[in-house]
Amino acid sequence: MMEIRYAIIGWLMGGLLCGCGSGGSASSNGSSNFVANQGLLARVNRIELIDPTPNSPDDPALLRIRAFDSQGNLVFGPIERPYTPNLLVDGFSLNTADVQVDHQRASGFVTRSIRHPVDFAKDADGLIQLASHSLLATAAGPRSSFTVRVVNHSAYTDDKVFVSVSGKDRNDTAFYYLKFGANGSAQSLPFGPVSQYADYSAPLTDLLKEEAPHTYSFQCPYENLVSGRIYVSFGKKLQGYGLNNLADKKSLQTPSASGAPDYLTLYEFMELSATIPPVGQGPQEYTLFANTSVVDFFSIGLGMTLSYQEAGSETSKAVGFVDNARELVLAEFAKPGVPDVFKRYVRNQDQSKILRVLGPNQSVALDGENSPIGQFLQPALDSGWLHYAGVALNVPDNLPGHAPYGYQYIGQLIGVAQRLNMTLSAKPAGDTNTPGGEQYSLPKPTSKIVFFCDDVLNGRPVNETYANLGSDGHKRLVSLIGAALNRGVFENYSDWGNAAAFYTRADGRFNWYSKIMHQFAIASKVYGFGYDDVYGQDPTLARKLDDVNRLVITIPPVEKLTND
């Protein structure tokens, strides 16, 4: 167990710095060890961390050091240093009352904390040595939060970059937001009305602890993070955020990319969900799912990196967009080969800059089903229905390069009723809610249904719609069909999982917006439409939360696009 020796040293003019070459001194600010003060050298307060039993199995990878005054205010750090059995840190103020050293298996994951009161002002002999058994050491218990770090490379100053986090409780009864506190703490609270929108966001400089220039982090509780999102807005807080009906705790209004009050605010969001099986239906362990989503719009292209423990060491995976993605994406949309109906832009207040490109689902919502975008896929839909009038659509779930998902469907030729009739012939062993042999009778969808990846019942049985409802077997079938139509491969089942064939249909009747999003996404993985996870085109990162060290959101270099 590490013991801490606090070395308090006062220096006078002409004094020598003893031991300056020992112990691997790690000055917190890179300055000299003394400063002039009215002819004397101001005292430098130093802490020496000594581990009398190095090379033990519980030695941490990193040490995180903080100091607090008697009121609990942070007066030093936090700083992180690689573990060494002898470490010197200087720069502590005289009003330091408590020092805390966190053992970390990796940056962001604390395994043990050591905290002890100190009094630099009153100590007379210049050295305080504390036996390890006297330290207030606590092993980290079960975590209820994880570290989220935000790195700001944009032209917006840190106090003009705002963060909001929301999610539902595991019982699906209410939406919650994070109320940020001092030094990176955060509390999950139920949403209030939209009129209190200012409570739901905070600037980087207020809500997070600063780890480095333009780099901040907070501890994100995960007990109310089902279907969660992290919003990042620039220039001002998002205003269309909160409950529409206080009596309905699930009536959450989220910001609109195309309507008041937020359509002229620059913002992006990422999906962040922590789920746990119902009691009795699996191990009671939380799993974190995180991904970049541009289903509704693209603005600047955030990056996300998940770092986690695997086989005793740290592994990191990054998703998001390539460098300079915003310029590349806008240049691609401007090309004459891209249909004009996909060039739906929202511009800033003076119309001088593009704030975002809208996804086709947003464009259809604005322009209607009878608009050019609302009818764009009609030739492909007509062609597909004609094709399967001559060849039955069967889905044997045997595509090369993809593990069987477990659902198999047998189709019938499309007849005069223009219905795609399918029968479930197999399902995964774990699916207990889909009846064996379930029947589906699907009409020809509209472009709106395909772009929205959803449908409305309008009094119809769910199995006669493309609604994301009903049994798991129904939801899987409509997601397969919706993905194939967005990607332009509906008429050739063997290409439904062939990424090389996506967005190559000769007549160009596919989702061009999604095509461009994938073109400039890292590893070509991004949620370009709602069913993009079909056959693994999504960038979802998933790990047990016990394995997660931290999640890093990177804001890329981008000029100021608003007048806020």
XYZ file of C-alpha atoms in Angstrom:
564
model
C 0.000 0.000 0.000
C 1.415 3.411 -0.966
C 2.459 5.684 1.879
C 2.622 9.422 1.419
C 5.399 11.616 2.833
C 4.630 15.328 2.726
C 7.899 17.306 2.433
C 7.341 20.985 3.266
C 10.394 23.058 2.517
C 10.917 26.814 3.022
C 13.674 28.458 1.037
C 15.574 31.659 1.822
C 17.731 33.787 -0.433
C 20.928 31.956 -1.177
C 19.531 28.624 -0.093
C 20.218 25.492 -2.138
C 17.586 23.150 -3.477
C 18.517 19.848 -1.862
C 17.735 16.601 -3.586
C 16.717 18.261 -6.855
C 17.984 15.318 -8.820
C 16.229 12.638 -6.821
C 12.792 11.133 -6.877
C 11.804 12.066 -10.410
C 10.557 15.571 -9.561
C 7.403 16.461 -11.470
C 6.687 20.143 -11.007
C 3.061 20.847 -11.750
C 3.745 24.088 -13.622
C 7.238 23.693 -15.015
C 8.492 26.764 -13.117
C 11.530 27.000 -10.878
C 11.262 25.789 -7.307
C 11.306 29.275 -5.777
C 10.094 32.776 -6.618
C 11.312 36.219 -5.423
C 9.169 37.924 -2.808
C 10.386 41.193 -1.199
C 13.978 40.012 -1.097
C 13.133 36.496 0.074
C 12.301 33.366 -1.782
C 8.671 32.368 -1.388
C 8.229 28.946 0.107
C 7.583 26.066 -2.263
C 5.307 23.409 -0.823
C 6.027 19.931 -2.118
C 4.563 16.486 -1.700
C 6.678 13.387 -1.996
C 4.768 10.221 -2.765
C 6.713 7.153 -1.694
C 5.650 3.582 -2.219
C 7.582 1.362 0.250
C 6.410 -1.796 -1.535
C 6.886 -1.174 -5.256
C 6.158 -3.770 -7.915
C 3.149 -5.094 -6.054
C 0.159 -6.378 -8.069
C -2.038 -3.391 -7.146
C 0.391 -0.693 -8.283
C -1.640 1.807 -10.347
C -0.824 2.914 -13.865
C -1.434 6.573 -13.018
C -1.688 8.833 -9.987
C -4.196 11.678 -9.948
C -3.457 14.383 -7.379
C -5.727 17.122 -6.036
C -5.694 19.473 -3.042
C -8.568 21.258 -1.282
C -8.836 24.126 1.175
C -10.760 23.974 4.447
C -14.004 24.849 2.610
C -13.583 21.979 0.205
C -12.601 24.169 -2.751
C -10.139 22.757 -5.227
C -6.842 24.667 -4.849
C -4.469 22.358 -6.733
C -4.830 20.071 -9.718
C -6.110 17.752 -10.740
C -2.911 16.546 -12.334
C -2.097 13.053 -13.560
C 1.348 11.493 -13.387
C 2.556 8.033 -14.402
C 3.035 5.875 -11.335
C 6.542 5.711 -9.912
C 7.519 4.481 -6.431
C 9.019 7.914 -5.703
C 7.269 10.993 -7.081
C 7.728 14.682 -6.228
C 5.019 17.230 -6.941
C 5.275 20.904 -6.050
C 3.102 23.981 -6.196
C 0.715 23.485 -3.252
C -0.632 26.625 -1.597
C -0.374 27.391 2.115
C -4.153 27.136 2.515
C -4.160 23.476 1.479
C -6.191 21.499 4.010
C -6.588 18.099 2.329
C -4.649 16.231 -0.326
C -6.192 13.389 -2.304
C -4.298 10.865 -4.420
C -6.340 8.624 -6.692
C -4.923 5.381 -8.020
C -6.033 4.869 -11.618
C -5.793 1.789 -13.772
C -6.084 4.220 -16.692
C -6.939 7.884 -17.064
C -10.533 8.280 -15.934
C -10.876 5.037 -13.933
C -10.112 5.310 -10.217
C -9.477 2.076 -8.327
C -8.499 3.520 -4.955
C -8.329 6.898 -3.216
C -6.046 8.167 -0.450
C -6.977 11.374 1.357
C -5.377 13.049 4.363
C -5.527 16.447 6.088
C -2.336 18.529 5.937
C -1.297 21.935 7.259
C 1.555 23.463 5.324
C 1.382 26.737 7.267
C 1.886 25.258 10.739
C 4.441 22.557 10.086
C 7.787 23.563 11.604
C 10.284 20.842 10.763
C 9.701 20.808 6.992
C 8.880 17.126 6.759
C 5.778 15.170 7.605
C 5.916 11.430 7.206
C 2.720 9.478 7.404
C 2.648 5.751 7.971
C 0.560 3.961 5.392
C -1.851 2.560 7.974
C -2.748 6.108 9.080
C -3.919 7.175 5.619
C -7.613 7.350 4.902
C -7.553 4.889 2.032
C -10.655 3.528 0.393
C -10.956 0.965 -2.338
C -13.246 2.097 -5.100
C -16.649 0.479 -4.729
C -19.070 -0.294 -7.541
C -19.047 2.633 -9.935
C -22.167 4.670 -10.571
C -20.545 6.946 -13.158
C -17.838 6.995 -15.806
C -15.545 9.687 -17.162
C -16.570 11.731 -20.188
C -13.920 14.054 -21.589
C -14.561 16.886 -24.062
C -11.782 18.362 -26.199
C -12.528 21.658 -27.939
C -10.586 22.447 -31.121
C -13.211 24.841 -32.502
C -12.929 28.615 -32.890
C -15.586 28.991 -30.184
C -14.082 29.802 -26.802
C -14.583 27.196 -24.097
C -17.156 29.354 -22.287
C -19.238 29.407 -25.480
C -19.351 25.633 -25.894
C -22.281 24.089 -24.016
C -22.905 20.478 -23.042
C -26.237 18.774 -22.280
C -26.798 15.120 -21.323
C -30.187 13.373 -21.173
C -31.572 9.857 -20.854
C -34.347 7.702 -19.396
C -34.465 5.523 -16.297
C -34.240 1.750 -16.728
C -37.991 1.351 -16.078
C -38.834 3.752 -18.921
C -40.890 6.118 -16.764
C -39.154 9.506 -17.120
C -36.407 11.517 -18.796
C -33.522 12.909 -16.779
C -30.770 15.449 -17.378
C -27.388 15.970 -15.751
C -26.979 18.874 -13.377
C -23.266 19.647 -13.291
C -21.476 20.569 -10.081
C -17.997 21.473 -8.941
C -14.860 19.686 -10.148
C -16.572 17.536 -12.724
C -19.350 16.136 -10.547
C -22.823 15.626 -11.989
C -26.225 14.642 -10.641
C -29.079 13.016 -12.562
C -32.323 14.991 -12.101
C -35.780 14.750 -13.690
C -36.482 17.252 -16.462
C -38.628 20.288 -15.839
C -40.496 22.339 -18.449
C -39.009 23.747 -21.645
C -39.116 27.205 -20.061
C -36.283 26.100 -17.755
C -34.024 25.159 -20.671
C -31.096 27.095 -19.187
C -30.829 24.498 -16.402
C -30.158 21.661 -18.827
C -26.900 22.933 -20.357
C -23.662 24.338 -19.036
C -20.494 25.726 -20.640
C -17.305 23.724 -20.568
C -15.703 26.245 -18.245
C -18.469 25.968 -15.633
C -19.489 22.352 -15.537
C -16.291 20.399 -15.967
C -12.871 20.136 -14.455
C -10.130 21.403 -16.749
C -7.580 18.696 -17.456
C -5.532 20.585 -20.039
C -6.017 23.593 -22.301
C -9.443 23.238 -23.961
C -9.843 19.784 -22.394
C -12.498 19.158 -19.740
C -14.177 16.158 -18.170
C -17.058 15.166 -15.932
C -18.300 12.079 -14.162
C -21.408 10.869 -16.000
C -23.909 8.910 -13.855
C -25.408 6.056 -15.798
C -28.446 4.969 -13.794
C -30.724 7.181 -15.971
C -28.978 6.988 -19.318
C -31.191 4.680 -21.396
C -31.648 6.114 -24.927
C -29.267 8.859 -23.857
C -27.813 11.726 -25.819
C -25.003 14.226 -25.386
C -25.661 17.554 -27.101
C -22.889 20.037 -27.806
C -24.018 23.540 -28.808
C -21.951 26.548 -29.804
C -22.520 30.202 -28.999
C -25.566 29.675 -26.795
C -27.605 27.082 -24.956
C -30.239 24.984 -26.687
C -33.682 26.419 -25.935
C -36.139 23.824 -27.255
C -35.256 21.331 -24.566
C -37.461 20.083 -21.722
C -40.864 18.571 -20.976
C -43.901 19.638 -22.973
C -46.228 18.333 -20.273
C -45.139 18.239 -16.637
C -47.696 15.500 -15.957
C -45.970 13.284 -18.537
C -42.345 12.745 -17.532
C -41.608 11.208 -20.937
C -42.878 14.173 -22.980
C -39.355 15.360 -23.711
C -38.999 17.944 -26.446
C -35.564 17.859 -28.061
C -33.940 20.579 -30.156
C -35.049 20.853 -33.781
C -32.513 21.097 -36.584
C -35.043 22.763 -38.900
C -37.452 24.689 -36.666
C -37.564 27.309 -33.937
C -36.048 27.983 -31.485
C -32.790 26.126 -32.219
C -32.461 25.853 -35.982
C -30.117 28.868 -36.074
C -27.967 27.468 -33.263
C -24.942 25.408 -34.244
C -25.111 22.057 -32.460
C -24.470 18.349 -32.789
C -25.347 15.323 -30.706
C -24.114 11.815 -30.068
C -26.022 8.840 -28.728
C -24.941 7.469 -25.375
C -26.980 4.740 -23.703
C -26.370 2.638 -20.588
C -28.645 -0.401 -20.397
C -29.147 -3.243 -17.957
C -31.371 -6.338 -18.363
C -34.609 -6.542 -16.370
C -34.174 -8.333 -13.057
C -34.191 -12.065 -13.689
C -33.449 -11.737 -17.403
C -29.689 -11.532 -17.342
C -26.651 -10.469 -15.339
C -27.253 -7.177 -13.550
C -24.431 -5.419 -15.362
C -24.652 -2.132 -17.209
C -23.473 -1.989 -20.801
C -22.517 1.275 -22.481
C -23.546 1.842 -26.108
C -22.168 4.943 -27.819
C -22.263 6.070 -31.429
C -22.103 9.023 -33.776
C -25.456 9.691 -35.423
C -26.192 12.055 -38.299
C -29.592 10.603 -39.187
C -31.265 14.018 -38.925
C -28.489 16.399 -39.934
C -24.752 16.981 -40.279
C -23.043 20.113 -38.950
C -19.368 19.705 -38.072
C -18.683 15.985 -37.503
C -17.842 15.209 -33.883
C -15.386 12.464 -32.973
C -15.778 9.880 -30.217
C -13.164 7.592 -28.654
C -13.957 4.850 -26.144
C -11.083 3.575 -23.997
C -11.572 0.336 -22.080
C -9.719 -2.487 -20.387
C -9.162 -5.640 -22.403
C -6.863 -8.503 -21.419
C -5.288 -6.389 -18.698
C -4.388 -3.394 -20.837
C -6.124 -0.396 -22.314
C -7.641 -0.430 -25.791
C -9.141 2.577 -27.557
C -11.527 2.731 -30.519
C -12.452 5.907 -32.376
C -15.538 6.678 -34.440
C -16.771 9.814 -36.123
C -15.430 11.584 -39.189
C -12.130 12.041 -40.978
C -10.081 15.219 -40.617
C -11.557 18.241 -42.375
C -14.841 16.333 -42.758
C -17.075 19.401 -42.793
C -15.333 20.929 -45.815
C -15.230 17.558 -47.574
C -18.901 16.850 -46.933
C -20.064 20.270 -48.138
C -17.871 20.027 -51.236
C -19.371 16.622 -52.035
C -22.949 17.869 -51.696
C -22.098 20.773 -54.010
C -21.120 18.455 -56.859
C -23.513 18.476 -59.820
C -23.967 14.696 -59.691
C -25.739 14.869 -56.336
C -29.508 15.330 -56.794
C -30.649 18.806 -55.814
C -33.310 17.444 -53.475
C -30.561 16.319 -51.080
C -28.967 19.784 -50.971
C -31.191 21.064 -48.202
C -29.110 23.438 -46.120
C -29.802 25.522 -43.035
C -27.757 28.723 -43.041
C -26.779 31.078 -40.243
C -28.460 34.375 -39.347
C -26.968 36.431 -42.189
C -27.083 33.534 -44.693
C -23.286 33.663 -45.070
C -22.457 30.209 -43.732
C -24.036 26.756 -43.876
C -24.884 25.566 -40.375
C -26.014 22.078 -41.336
C -27.161 19.727 -44.074
C -30.539 18.141 -43.366
C -31.130 14.423 -43.738
C -33.907 13.374 -46.155
C -36.217 12.496 -43.270
C -36.042 16.126 -42.144
C -36.543 17.370 -45.691
C -39.631 15.208 -46.186
C -41.020 16.420 -42.860
C -40.616 20.000 -44.074
C -41.706 19.606 -47.711
C -44.278 16.803 -47.508
C -44.770 13.430 -49.140
C -45.733 14.922 -52.503
C -42.565 17.010 -52.792
C -39.624 15.986 -54.986
C -37.767 14.530 -51.982
C -40.982 12.898 -50.785
C -41.280 11.104 -54.131
C -37.581 10.554 -54.823
C -37.493 6.785 -54.253
C -40.704 6.048 -56.134
C -38.990 4.675 -59.275
C -36.931 2.272 -57.113
C -40.028 1.228 -55.162
C -42.002 0.558 -58.346
C -39.082 -1.368 -59.827
C -38.660 -3.460 -56.687
C -42.320 -4.368 -56.486
C -42.304 -5.331 -60.167
C -39.208 -7.479 -59.648
C -40.716 -9.438 -56.760
C -43.881 -9.996 -58.739
C -41.780 -12.293 -60.896
C -39.306 -13.654 -58.310
C -40.315 -14.451 -54.749
C -38.323 -12.647 -52.058
C -36.814 -15.152 -49.654
C -34.564 -14.141 -46.775
C -32.532 -17.185 -45.708
C -30.126 -15.126 -43.534
C -27.053 -16.651 -45.150
C -25.178 -13.681 -46.585
C -21.385 -14.068 -46.895
C -19.351 -12.279 -44.257
C -22.247 -11.964 -41.823
C -23.043 -14.303 -38.972
C -26.624 -15.591 -39.173
C -28.950 -13.325 -37.248
C -31.445 -16.145 -36.807
C -34.547 -14.864 -38.610
C -35.571 -16.472 -41.878
C -38.518 -15.518 -44.075
C -40.230 -17.159 -47.028
C -41.972 -14.898 -49.520
C -44.728 -15.148 -52.103
C -44.941 -13.460 -55.478
C -46.456 -9.989 -55.291
C -49.915 -10.174 -56.839
C -52.651 -7.769 -57.850
C -53.124 -6.621 -54.268
C -49.546 -5.290 -54.439
C -48.691 -6.898 -51.102
C -45.367 -8.384 -50.116
C -46.517 -11.457 -48.204
C -43.887 -13.146 -46.040
C -43.889 -15.984 -43.517
C -41.423 -16.344 -40.651
C -39.747 -19.741 -41.063
C -37.060 -19.505 -38.324
C -36.122 -17.273 -35.415
C -33.323 -17.058 -32.828
C -33.659 -19.250 -29.761
C -33.758 -16.185 -27.511
C -36.793 -14.654 -29.210
C -39.778 -15.619 -27.069
C -42.192 -12.908 -28.223
C -42.423 -13.721 -31.945
C -44.938 -16.464 -32.804
C -43.573 -19.263 -34.941
C -44.815 -18.973 -38.524
C -45.846 -15.317 -38.068
C -47.372 -13.768 -41.201
C -46.619 -10.337 -42.707
C -48.484 -8.534 -45.494
C -46.631 -5.372 -46.420
C -47.857 -2.760 -48.934
C -45.460 -0.861 -51.155
C -43.806 1.732 -48.880
C -43.447 5.426 -49.628
C -40.214 7.402 -49.757
C -41.212 8.929 -46.420
C -41.505 5.495 -44.786
C -38.102 4.460 -46.157
C -36.325 7.679 -45.126
C -38.040 7.771 -41.708
C -37.427 4.037 -41.087
C -40.874 3.970 -39.522
C -44.588 3.993 -40.307
C -47.920 4.778 -38.664
C -50.621 2.202 -37.954
C -53.689 4.236 -38.971
C -55.892 1.468 -37.589
C -54.035 -1.312 -39.433
C -52.557 -4.436 -37.867
C -48.889 -3.806 -37.116
C -47.820 -6.674 -39.438
C -49.341 -4.755 -42.355
C -47.149 -1.733 -41.722
C -43.473 -0.761 -41.567
C -43.869 0.599 -38.036
C -40.998 -0.201 -35.702
C -43.453 -2.042 -33.454
C -44.798 -5.518 -32.885
C -42.737 -8.662 -32.541
C -38.964 -8.836 -32.918
C -39.522 -10.843 -36.082
C -41.600 -8.035 -37.594
C -39.122 -5.352 -36.583
C -36.248 -7.310 -38.081
C -38.035 -7.816 -41.403
C -38.972 -4.153 -41.883
C -35.464 -3.059 -40.898
C -33.947 -5.375 -43.532
C -36.268 -4.043 -46.232
C -35.803 -0.415 -45.169
C -32.009 -0.709 -45.162
C -31.956 -2.362 -48.602
C -34.137 0.402 -50.072
C -32.053 3.223 -48.550
C -28.903 1.596 -49.941
C -30.356 0.908 -53.392
C -29.920 -2.889 -53.325
C -33.488 -4.068 -52.673
C -33.818 -6.090 -55.896
C -30.784 -8.288 -55.235
C -30.889 -10.049 -51.864
C -27.277 -11.237 -52.204
C -26.196 -7.561 -52.054
C -28.213 -6.617 -48.970
C -25.080 -7.091 -46.852
C -22.492 -6.170 -49.516
C -21.196 -2.694 -48.654
C -19.363 -2.459 -51.994
C -22.733 -2.555 -53.772
C -24.416 0.066 -51.606
C -25.351 3.378 -53.255
C -24.382 2.148 -56.747
C -27.865 1.713 -58.256
C -27.655 2.915 -61.860
C -30.596 5.324 -61.708
C -29.328 6.911 -58.483
C -32.561 6.282 -56.589
C -31.110 5.746 -53.123
C -30.261 7.791 -50.029
C -27.547 10.137 -51.262
C -27.277 11.825 -47.893
C -26.311 8.537 -46.233
C -23.910 7.749 -49.068
C -21.981 10.967 -48.431
C -21.999 10.519 -44.664
C -20.386 7.079 -45.032
C -17.904 8.423 -47.547
C -16.274 10.689 -44.944
C -16.844 8.668 -41.768
C -14.007 6.841 -40.042
C -13.908 3.278 -41.442
C -17.035 4.295 -43.434
C -19.176 3.619 -40.357
C -21.892 6.072 -39.326
C -25.637 6.160 -38.703
C -26.748 7.784 -41.969
C -30.337 6.546 -41.532
C -32.231 4.829 -38.762
C -31.590 1.223 -39.844
C -27.916 1.672 -40.709
C -26.941 -0.892 -38.071
C -28.362 -3.597 -40.363
C -25.338 -5.577 -41.562
C -22.977 -3.553 -39.424
C -22.676 -0.162 -41.114
C -23.111 1.720 -37.834
C -20.244 2.906 -35.586
C -21.705 1.696 -32.300
C -19.165 1.151 -29.529
C -20.394 -1.286 -26.874
C -18.628 -2.386 -23.681
C -19.499 -3.440 -20.161
C -19.313 -0.306 -18.058
C -16.972 -2.030 -15.612
C -14.481 -2.199 -18.481
C -14.863 1.423 -19.591
C -12.090 3.840 -18.583
C -13.411 6.944 -20.336
C -15.265 8.317 -23.328
C -13.703 11.238 -25.198
C -15.707 13.598 -27.420
C -13.558 15.626 -29.797
C -14.831 18.846 -31.337
C -12.902 19.309 -34.599
C -11.373 22.573 -35.793
C -14.217 24.676 -37.177
C -14.588 28.394 -37.744
C -17.248 30.458 -35.991
C -20.426 29.922 -37.991
C -22.852 31.984 -35.906
C -22.986 35.519 -34.572
C -23.550 34.427 -30.961
